[in-house]
PDB file of C-alpha atoms in Angstrom:
ATOM      1  CA  UNK A 181       0.297   0.115   0.078  1.00  0.00           C
ATOM      2  CA  UNK A 182       0.910   3.460   0.213  1.00  0.00           C
ATOM      3  CA  UNK A 183       3.756   4.514   2.326  1.00  0.00           C
ATOM      4  CA  UNK A 184       6.014   8.086   3.145  1.00  0.00           C
ATOM      5  CA  UNK A 185       9.423   7.410   3.092  1.00  0.00           C
ATOM      6  CA  UNK A 186      10.934   9.318   5.780  1.00  0.00           C
ATOM      7  CA  UNK A 187      15.094  10.709   5.728  1.00  0.00           C
ATOM      8  CA  UNK A 188      16.827   9.998   7.584  1.00  0.00           C
ATOM      9  CA  UNK A 189      15.677   6.669   9.810  1.00  0.00           C
ATOM     10  CA  UNK A 190      17.685   8.472  12.239  1.00  0.00           C
ATOM     11  CA  UNK A 191      19.945  11.391  13.356  1.00  0.00           C
ATOM     12  CA  UNK A 192      22.676  12.357  15.844  1.00  0.00           C
ATOM     13  CA  UNK A 193      23.219  15.792  16.340  1.00  0.00           C
ATOM     14  CA  UNK A 194      25.354  17.950  19.443  1.00  0.00           C
ATOM     15  CA  UNK A 195      22.721  19.972  21.606  1.00  0.00           C
ATOM     16  CA  UNK A 196      22.160  23.339  19.825  1.00  0.00           C
ATOM     17  CA  UNK A 197      22.843  22.408  16.450  1.00  0.00           C
ATOM     18  CA  UNK A 198      19.553  22.221  14.197  1.00  0.00           C
ATOM     19  CA  UNK A 199      17.998  18.999  12.498  1.00  0.00           C
ATOM     20  CA  UNK A 200      16.204  18.842   8.905  1.00  0.00           C
ATOM     21  CA  UNK A 201      14.378  15.880   8.507  1.00  0.00           C
ATOM     22  CA  UNK A 202      11.663  15.576   5.186  1.00  0.00           C
ATOM     23  CA  UNK A 203       9.105  13.026   4.272  1.00  0.00           C
ATOM     24  CA  UNK A 204       8.396  11.720   0.604  1.00  0.00           C
ATOM     25  CA  UNK A 205       5.550  10.423  -1.569  1.00  0.00           C
ATOM     26  CA  UNK A 206       5.038   9.286  -4.748  1.00  0.00           C
ATOM     27  CA  UNK A 207       1.537  10.678  -5.417  1.00  0.00           C
ATOM     28  CA  UNK A 208      -0.093  13.461  -3.633  1.00  0.00           C
ATOM     29  CA  UNK A 209      -1.409  14.570  -0.555  1.00  0.00           C
ATOM     30  CA  UNK A 210      -3.883  17.641   0.579  1.00  0.00           C
ATOM     31  CA  UNK A 211      -2.603  17.231   3.693  1.00  0.00           C
ATOM     32  CA  UNK A 212       0.729  16.858   6.100  1.00  0.00           C
ATOM     33  CA  UNK A 213       0.834  16.508   9.459  1.00  0.00           C
ATOM     34  CA  UNK A 214       3.986  16.209  11.758  1.00  0.00           C
ATOM     35  CA  UNK A 215       3.588  14.204  15.125  1.00  0.00           C
ATOM     36  CA  UNK A 216       6.450  13.543  17.200  1.00  0.00           C
ATOM     37  CA  UNK A 217       6.231  10.525  19.544  1.00  0.00           C
ATOM     38  CA  UNK A 218       8.365  10.372  23.373  1.00  0.00           C
ATOM     39  CA  UNK A 219       9.209   6.574  24.284  1.00  0.00           C
ATOM     40  CA  UNK A 220       5.979   4.806  26.315  1.00  0.00           C
ATOM     41  CA  UNK A 221       3.980   7.905  25.214  1.00  0.00           C
ATOM     42  CA  UNK A 222       1.332   8.260  22.018  1.00  0.00           C
ATOM     43  CA  UNK A 223       2.969  10.554  19.084  1.00  0.00           C
ATOM     44  CA  UNK A 224       1.817  14.293  19.891  1.00  0.00           C
ATOM     45  CA  UNK A 225       0.864  16.520  16.848  1.00  0.00           C
ATOM     46  CA  UNK A 226       3.160  19.450  16.297  1.00  0.00           C
ATOM     47  CA  UNK A 227       1.969  21.009  12.658  1.00  0.00           C
ATOM     48  CA  UNK A 228      -0.865  20.547  10.627  1.00  0.00           C
ATOM     49  CA  UNK A 229       0.027  22.210   6.890  1.00  0.00           C
ATOM     50  CA  UNK A 230      -3.326  22.191   4.264  1.00  0.00           C
ATOM     51  CA  UNK A 231      -1.729  24.417   1.905  1.00  0.00           C
ATOM     52  CA  UNK A 232       0.718  23.627  -0.936  1.00  0.00           C
ATOM     53  CA  UNK A 233       3.879  25.770  -0.626  1.00  0.00           C
ATOM     54  CA  UNK A 234       2.741  26.705   3.403  1.00  0.00           C
ATOM     55  CA  UNK A 235       5.474  27.653   5.981  1.00  0.00           C
ATOM     56  CA  UNK A 236       4.375  26.805   9.819  1.00  0.00           C
ATOM     57  CA  UNK A 237       5.853  27.526  12.641  1.00  0.00           C
ATOM     58  CA  UNK A 238       5.777  26.504  16.202  1.00  0.00           C
ATOM     59  CA  UNK A 239       8.122  27.554  18.509  1.00  0.00           C
ATOM     60  CA  UNK A 240      11.901  26.598  17.334  1.00  0.00           C
ATOM     61  CA  UNK A 241       9.736  24.179  14.906  1.00  0.00           C
ATOM     62  CA  UNK A 242       9.143  24.928  11.383  1.00  0.00           C
ATOM     63  CA  UNK A 243       7.414  22.747   9.140  1.00  0.00           C
ATOM     64  CA  UNK A 244       7.043  23.135   5.146  1.00  0.00           C
ATOM     65  CA  UNK A 245       3.959  21.758   2.331  1.00  0.00           C
ATOM     66  CA  UNK A 246       6.297  20.562  -0.088  1.00  0.00           C
ATOM     67  CA  UNK A 247       4.989  22.681  -3.584  1.00  0.00           C
ATOM     68  CA  UNK A 248       4.073  19.549  -5.624  1.00  0.00           C
ATOM     69  CA  UNK A 249       2.170  18.093  -2.964  1.00  0.00           C
ATOM     70  CA  UNK A 250       4.496  15.338  -2.688  1.00  0.00           C
ATOM     71  CA  UNK A 251       6.758  16.018  -0.324  1.00  0.00           C
ATOM     72  CA  UNK A 252       6.986  17.939   3.606  1.00  0.00           C
ATOM     73  CA  UNK A 253       9.157  18.750   6.171  1.00  0.00           C
ATOM     74  CA  UNK A 254      10.313  19.615   9.570  1.00  0.00           C
ATOM     75  CA  UNK A 255      12.898  21.795  11.004  1.00  0.00           C
ATOM     76  CA  UNK A 256      14.223  22.290  14.003  1.00  0.00           C
ATOM     77  CA  UNK A 257      16.350  25.427  15.470  1.00  0.00           C
ATOM     78  CA  UNK A 258      18.894  24.908  17.745  1.00  0.00           C
ATOM     79  CA  UNK A 259      18.103  21.457  19.950  1.00  0.00           C
ATOM     80  CA  UNK A 260      17.826  20.826  23.076  1.00  0.00           C
ATOM     81  CA  UNK A 261      18.224  17.404  24.671  1.00  0.00           C
ATOM     82  CA  UNK A 262      13.936  17.148  25.100  1.00  0.00           C
ATOM     83  CA  UNK A 263      13.595  17.325  21.515  1.00  0.00           C
ATOM     84  CA  UNK A 264      14.267  13.751  21.633  1.00  0.00           C
ATOM     85  CA  UNK A 265      11.964  11.382  19.955  1.00  0.00           C
ATOM     86  CA  UNK A 266      10.519   9.962  17.083  1.00  0.00           C
ATOM     87  CA  UNK A 267       9.198  12.212  14.448  1.00  0.00           C
ATOM     88  CA  UNK A 268       6.191  10.803  12.380  1.00  0.00           C
ATOM     89  CA  UNK A 269       5.269  12.934   9.039  1.00  0.00           C
ATOM     90  CA  UNK A 270       1.528  11.629   8.424  1.00  0.00           C
ATOM     91  CA  UNK A 271      -0.556  12.662   4.965  1.00  0.00           C
ATOM     92  CA  UNK A 272      -4.080  12.623   3.768  1.00  0.00           C
ATOM     93  CA  UNK A 273      -5.179  12.907   0.030  1.00  0.00           C
ATOM     94  CA  UNK A 274      -8.585  14.683   0.415  1.00  0.00           C
ATOM     95  CA  UNK A 275     -10.150  15.811   3.429  1.00  0.00           C
ATOM     96  CA  UNK A 276     -13.640  14.177   4.767  1.00  0.00           C
ATOM     97  CA  UNK A 277     -15.105  10.924   3.031  1.00  0.00           C
ATOM     98  CA  UNK A 278     -13.371   7.903   4.113  1.00  0.00           C
ATOM     99  CA  UNK A 279     -10.008   9.379   3.931  1.00  0.00           C
ATOM    100  CA  UNK A 280      -7.284   8.152   6.068  1.00  0.00           C
ATOM    101  CA  UNK A 281      -4.134   8.909   7.338  1.00  0.00           C
ATOM    102  CA  UNK A 282      -0.581   7.404   5.725  1.00  0.00           C
ATOM    103  CA  UNK A 283       1.922   7.542   8.333  1.00  0.00           C
ATOM    104  CA  UNK A 284       6.088   7.002   7.843  1.00  0.00           C
ATOM    105  CA  UNK A 285       8.156   5.013   9.381  1.00  0.00           C
ATOM    106  CA  UNK A 286       9.518   7.997  11.453  1.00  0.00           C
ATOM    107  CA  UNK A 287      13.051   9.727  12.165  1.00  0.00           C
ATOM    108  CA  UNK A 288      14.895   8.425  15.698  1.00  0.00           C
ATOM    109  CA  UNK A 289      16.160  12.126  16.820  1.00  0.00           C
ATOM    110  CA  UNK A 290      18.983  10.812  19.151  1.00  0.00           C
ATOM    111  CA  UNK A 291      21.228  14.314  21.143  1.00  0.00           C
ATOM    112  CA  UNK A 292      24.605  13.526  21.946  1.00  0.00           C
ATOM    113  CA  UNK A 293      25.750  15.146  24.996  1.00  0.00           C
TER     114      UNK A 293
ATOM    115  CA  UNK B  38      -8.476  14.995  32.597  1.00  0.00           C
ATOM    116  CA  UNK B  39      -8.172  16.376  28.922  1.00  0.00           C
ATOM    117  CA  UNK B  40      -6.843  15.306  25.547  1.00  0.00           C
ATOM    118  CA  UNK B  41      -7.508  11.365  24.617  1.00  0.00           C
ATOM    119  CA  UNK B  42      -6.431   8.789  27.241  1.00  0.00           C
ATOM    120  CA  UNK B  43      -6.299   5.480  27.263  1.00  0.00           C
ATOM    121  CA  UNK B  44      -6.263   2.929  29.672  1.00  0.00           C
ATOM    122  CA  UNK B  45      -4.809   0.277  31.575  1.00  0.00           C
ATOM    123  CA  UNK B  46      -0.993   1.474  29.785  1.00  0.00           C
ATOM    124  CA  UNK B  47       0.804  -1.372  30.284  1.00  0.00           C
ATOM    125  CA  UNK B  48      -0.652  -4.935  30.215  1.00  0.00           C
ATOM    126  CA  UNK B  49       0.313  -8.467  30.436  1.00  0.00           C
ATOM    127  CA  UNK B  50      -1.740 -11.623  29.498  1.00  0.00           C
ATOM    128  CA  UNK B  51      -1.857 -15.163  28.506  1.00  0.00           C
ATOM    129  CA  UNK B  52      -3.216 -16.158  25.659  1.00  0.00           C
ATOM    130  CA  UNK B  53      -6.486 -17.925  26.939  1.00  0.00           C
ATOM    131  CA  UNK B  54      -7.224 -14.720  28.314  1.00  0.00           C
ATOM    132  CA  UNK B  55      -9.860 -12.126  27.897  1.00  0.00           C
ATOM    133  CA  UNK B  56      -8.994  -8.633  28.288  1.00  0.00           C
ATOM    134  CA  UNK B  57     -10.312  -4.773  27.078  1.00  0.00           C
ATOM    135  CA  UNK B  58      -8.919  -1.689  26.772  1.00  0.00           C
ATOM    136  CA  UNK B  59     -10.460   1.645  27.249  1.00  0.00           C
ATOM    137  CA  UNK B  60     -10.015   5.106  25.641  1.00  0.00           C
ATOM    138  CA  UNK B  61     -11.903   8.172  26.574  1.00  0.00           C
ATOM    139  CA  UNK B  62     -11.594  11.551  24.601  1.00  0.00           C
ATOM    140  CA  UNK B  63     -12.437  14.799  26.619  1.00  0.00           C
ATOM    141  CA  UNK B  64     -12.248  16.958  22.790  1.00  0.00           C
ATOM    142  CA  UNK B  65     -15.718  16.867  22.035  1.00  0.00           C
ATOM    143  CA  UNK B  66     -14.543  14.953  18.607  1.00  0.00           C
ATOM    144  CA  UNK B  67     -16.721  12.487  16.436  1.00  0.00           C
ATOM    145  CA  UNK B  68     -14.404   9.965  15.329  1.00  0.00           C
ATOM    146  CA  UNK B  69     -12.013   7.517  17.200  1.00  0.00           C
ATOM    147  CA  UNK B  70      -9.884   4.750  16.024  1.00  0.00           C
ATOM    148  CA  UNK B  71      -7.673   2.241  16.741  1.00  0.00           C
ATOM    149  CA  UNK B  72      -4.249   1.589  15.910  1.00  0.00           C
ATOM    150  CA  UNK B  73      -1.534  -0.676  16.552  1.00  0.00           C
ATOM    151  CA  UNK B  74       2.090   0.386  16.667  1.00  0.00           C
ATOM    152  CA  UNK B  75       4.826  -2.824  16.235  1.00  0.00           C
ATOM    153  CA  UNK B  76       8.591  -1.833  16.216  1.00  0.00           C
ATOM    154  CA  UNK B  77      10.232  -0.797  13.030  1.00  0.00           C
ATOM    155  CA  UNK B  78       6.487  -0.269  11.248  1.00  0.00           C
ATOM    156  CA  UNK B  79       4.673   2.687  10.254  1.00  0.00           C
ATOM    157  CA  UNK B  80       1.301   2.637  12.640  1.00  0.00           C
ATOM    158  CA  UNK B  81      -1.543   0.505  11.480  1.00  0.00           C
ATOM    159  CA  UNK B  82      -4.797   1.733  11.730  1.00  0.00           C
ATOM    160  CA  UNK B  83      -7.624  -1.198  12.607  1.00  0.00           C
ATOM    161  CA  UNK B  84     -10.924   0.656  12.998  1.00  0.00           C
ATOM    162  CA  UNK B  85     -12.523   3.833  12.625  1.00  0.00           C
ATOM    163  CA  UNK B  86     -15.732   4.715  13.994  1.00  0.00           C
ATOM    164  CA  UNK B  87     -17.640   7.763  13.675  1.00  0.00           C
ATOM    165  CA  UNK B  88     -20.324   8.764  15.494  1.00  0.00           C
ATOM    166  CA  UNK B  89     -20.711   5.669  16.904  1.00  0.00           C
ATOM    167  CA  UNK B  90     -20.762   3.962  14.114  1.00  0.00           C
ATOM    168  CA  UNK B  91     -17.974   1.446  12.744  1.00  0.00           C
ATOM    169  CA  UNK B  92     -17.106   2.466   9.695  1.00  0.00           C
ATOM    170  CA  UNK B  93     -14.029   0.857   8.982  1.00  0.00           C
ATOM    171  CA  UNK B  94     -12.182  -2.447   9.994  1.00  0.00           C
ATOM    172  CA  UNK B  95      -8.861  -3.131   8.487  1.00  0.00           C
ATOM    173  CA  UNK B  96      -8.769  -6.806   7.636  1.00  0.00           C
ATOM    174  CA  UNK B  97      -8.400  -7.378  12.067  1.00  0.00           C
ATOM    175  CA  UNK B  98      -8.245 -11.030  13.125  1.00  0.00           C
ATOM    176  CA  UNK B  99     -11.718 -11.577  14.313  1.00  0.00           C
ATOM    177  CA  UNK B 100      -9.495 -12.237  18.271  1.00  0.00           C
ATOM    178  CA  UNK B 101      -9.849  -7.932  18.204  1.00  0.00           C
ATOM    179  CA  UNK B 102     -13.258  -6.596  18.823  1.00  0.00           C
ATOM    180  CA  UNK B 103     -13.842  -2.884  19.353  1.00  0.00           C
ATOM    181  CA  UNK B 104     -16.941  -1.524  20.532  1.00  0.00           C
ATOM    182  CA  UNK B 105     -18.142   2.114  20.311  1.00  0.00           C
ATOM    183  CA  UNK B 106     -20.475   3.133  22.879  1.00  0.00           C
ATOM    184  CA  UNK B 107     -21.038   6.511  22.511  1.00  0.00           C
ATOM    185  CA  UNK B 108     -18.907   9.336  20.657  1.00  0.00           C
ATOM    186  CA  UNK B 109     -16.087   9.787  23.865  1.00  0.00           C
ATOM    187  CA  UNK B 110     -15.616   6.146  24.667  1.00  0.00           C
ATOM    188  CA  UNK B 111     -13.959   3.310  22.732  1.00  0.00           C
ATOM    189  CA  UNK B 112     -13.425  -0.356  23.798  1.00  0.00           C
ATOM    190  CA  UNK B 113     -10.804  -3.062  22.161  1.00  0.00           C
ATOM    191  CA  UNK B 114     -11.848  -6.066  23.870  1.00  0.00           C
ATOM    192  CA  UNK B 115      -9.291  -8.984  23.425  1.00  0.00           C
ATOM    193  CA  UNK B 116      -9.746 -13.081  23.374  1.00  0.00           C
ATOM    194  CA  UNK B 117      -7.035 -16.093  23.021  1.00  0.00           C
ATOM    195  CA  UNK B 118      -4.472 -13.527  21.340  1.00  0.00           C
ATOM    196  CA  UNK B 119      -1.273 -14.716  19.842  1.00  0.00           C
ATOM    197  CA  UNK B 120       2.155 -13.357  21.375  1.00  0.00           C
ATOM    198  CA  UNK B 121       2.568 -11.498  17.452  1.00  0.00           C
ATOM    199  CA  UNK B 122      -0.097  -8.905  18.759  1.00  0.00           C
ATOM    200  CA  UNK B 123       2.563  -7.286  21.396  1.00  0.00           C
ATOM    201  CA  UNK B 124       2.465  -4.005  20.277  1.00  0.00           C
ATOM    202  CA  UNK B 125       1.721  -0.815  21.326  1.00  0.00           C
ATOM    203  CA  UNK B 126      -1.876   0.225  20.606  1.00  0.00           C
ATOM    204  CA  UNK B 127      -3.011   3.540  20.898  1.00  0.00           C
ATOM    205  CA  UNK B 128      -6.389   5.199  20.059  1.00  0.00           C
ATOM    206  CA  UNK B 129      -6.847   8.534  18.549  1.00  0.00           C
ATOM    207  CA  UNK B 130     -10.056  11.111  17.831  1.00  0.00           C
ATOM    208  CA  UNK B 131     -10.417  13.389  14.883  1.00  0.00           C
ATOM    209  CA  UNK B 132     -13.023  16.099  14.612  1.00  0.00           C
ATOM    210  CA  UNK B 133     -15.038  13.759  12.350  1.00  0.00           C
ATOM    211  CA  UNK B 134     -14.083  11.297   9.981  1.00  0.00           C
ATOM    212  CA  UNK B 135     -11.430  12.450   7.212  1.00  0.00           C
ATOM    213  CA  UNK B 136     -10.462  15.326   9.115  1.00  0.00           C
ATOM    214  CA  UNK B 137      -7.020  15.506   8.693  1.00  0.00           C
ATOM    215  CA  UNK B 138      -5.874  16.059  12.436  1.00  0.00           C
ATOM    216  CA  UNK B 139      -6.096  13.316  14.960  1.00  0.00           C
ATOM    217  CA  UNK B 140      -4.380  13.575  18.434  1.00  0.00           C
ATOM    218  CA  UNK B 141      -3.801   9.919  20.603  1.00  0.00           C
ATOM    219  CA  UNK B 142      -3.758   8.682  23.584  1.00  0.00           C
ATOM    220  CA  UNK B 143      -0.893   7.835  25.414  1.00  0.00           C
ATOM    221  CA  UNK B 144      -1.417   4.378  24.320  1.00  0.00           C
ATOM    222  CA  UNK B 145      -1.573   0.852  25.729  1.00  0.00           C
ATOM    223  CA  UNK B 146       1.600  -1.620  25.878  1.00  0.00           C
ATOM    224  CA  UNK B 147       0.171  -4.661  25.068  1.00  0.00           C
ATOM    225  CA  UNK B 148       2.735  -8.104  25.153  1.00  0.00           C
ATOM    226  CA  UNK B 149       0.829 -11.294  24.834  1.00  0.00           C
ATOM    227  CA  UNK B 150       3.141 -14.359  26.362  1.00  0.00           C
TER     228      UNK B 150
END
């Protein structure tokens, strides 16, 4: 079935560094969502994007809806220890009806002391 | 309580046991979902309810039986599970089916022995 490819699969960075990750698809999505999941918890919605080219920020996090509608990007500036976790993208092809979310396999972020 | 809550947070059960997972959402949403999260795999949608009516059963074995008595509560009844059913079971809700933004609970970590 449809799958979203997230890159990279894992990242090891030092505190204070900026982080970039992306999510790509072979087909068009009209909604992109970014979630963060910490160990032992459920995913938490970070940012929702609804329009091609849209750039949305949530604190140090910025996400973009790719112009082709086949990709999305998440950036974290000046990383801190609490940014550790797995970041998932999710896409939906249209709003309403029986549309479902398709999830990526996640990018695991580790911060090296 | 706010958001989406799930109980129990951890469950260990034998293959012949019967147990139930409970989910409650305090967001006034109309749609609720059960997902299964296994290591190294994307989130797998199991069931969808919209206004208490089941709108999707994603080819889930009958040993998993959902129940949705009202728009705020969702149960997953478990019976004669297999060790490969061990996973994190996540409940989520959204304003309506196909809305896009889904909000997740903390999950129930299930171990089948």
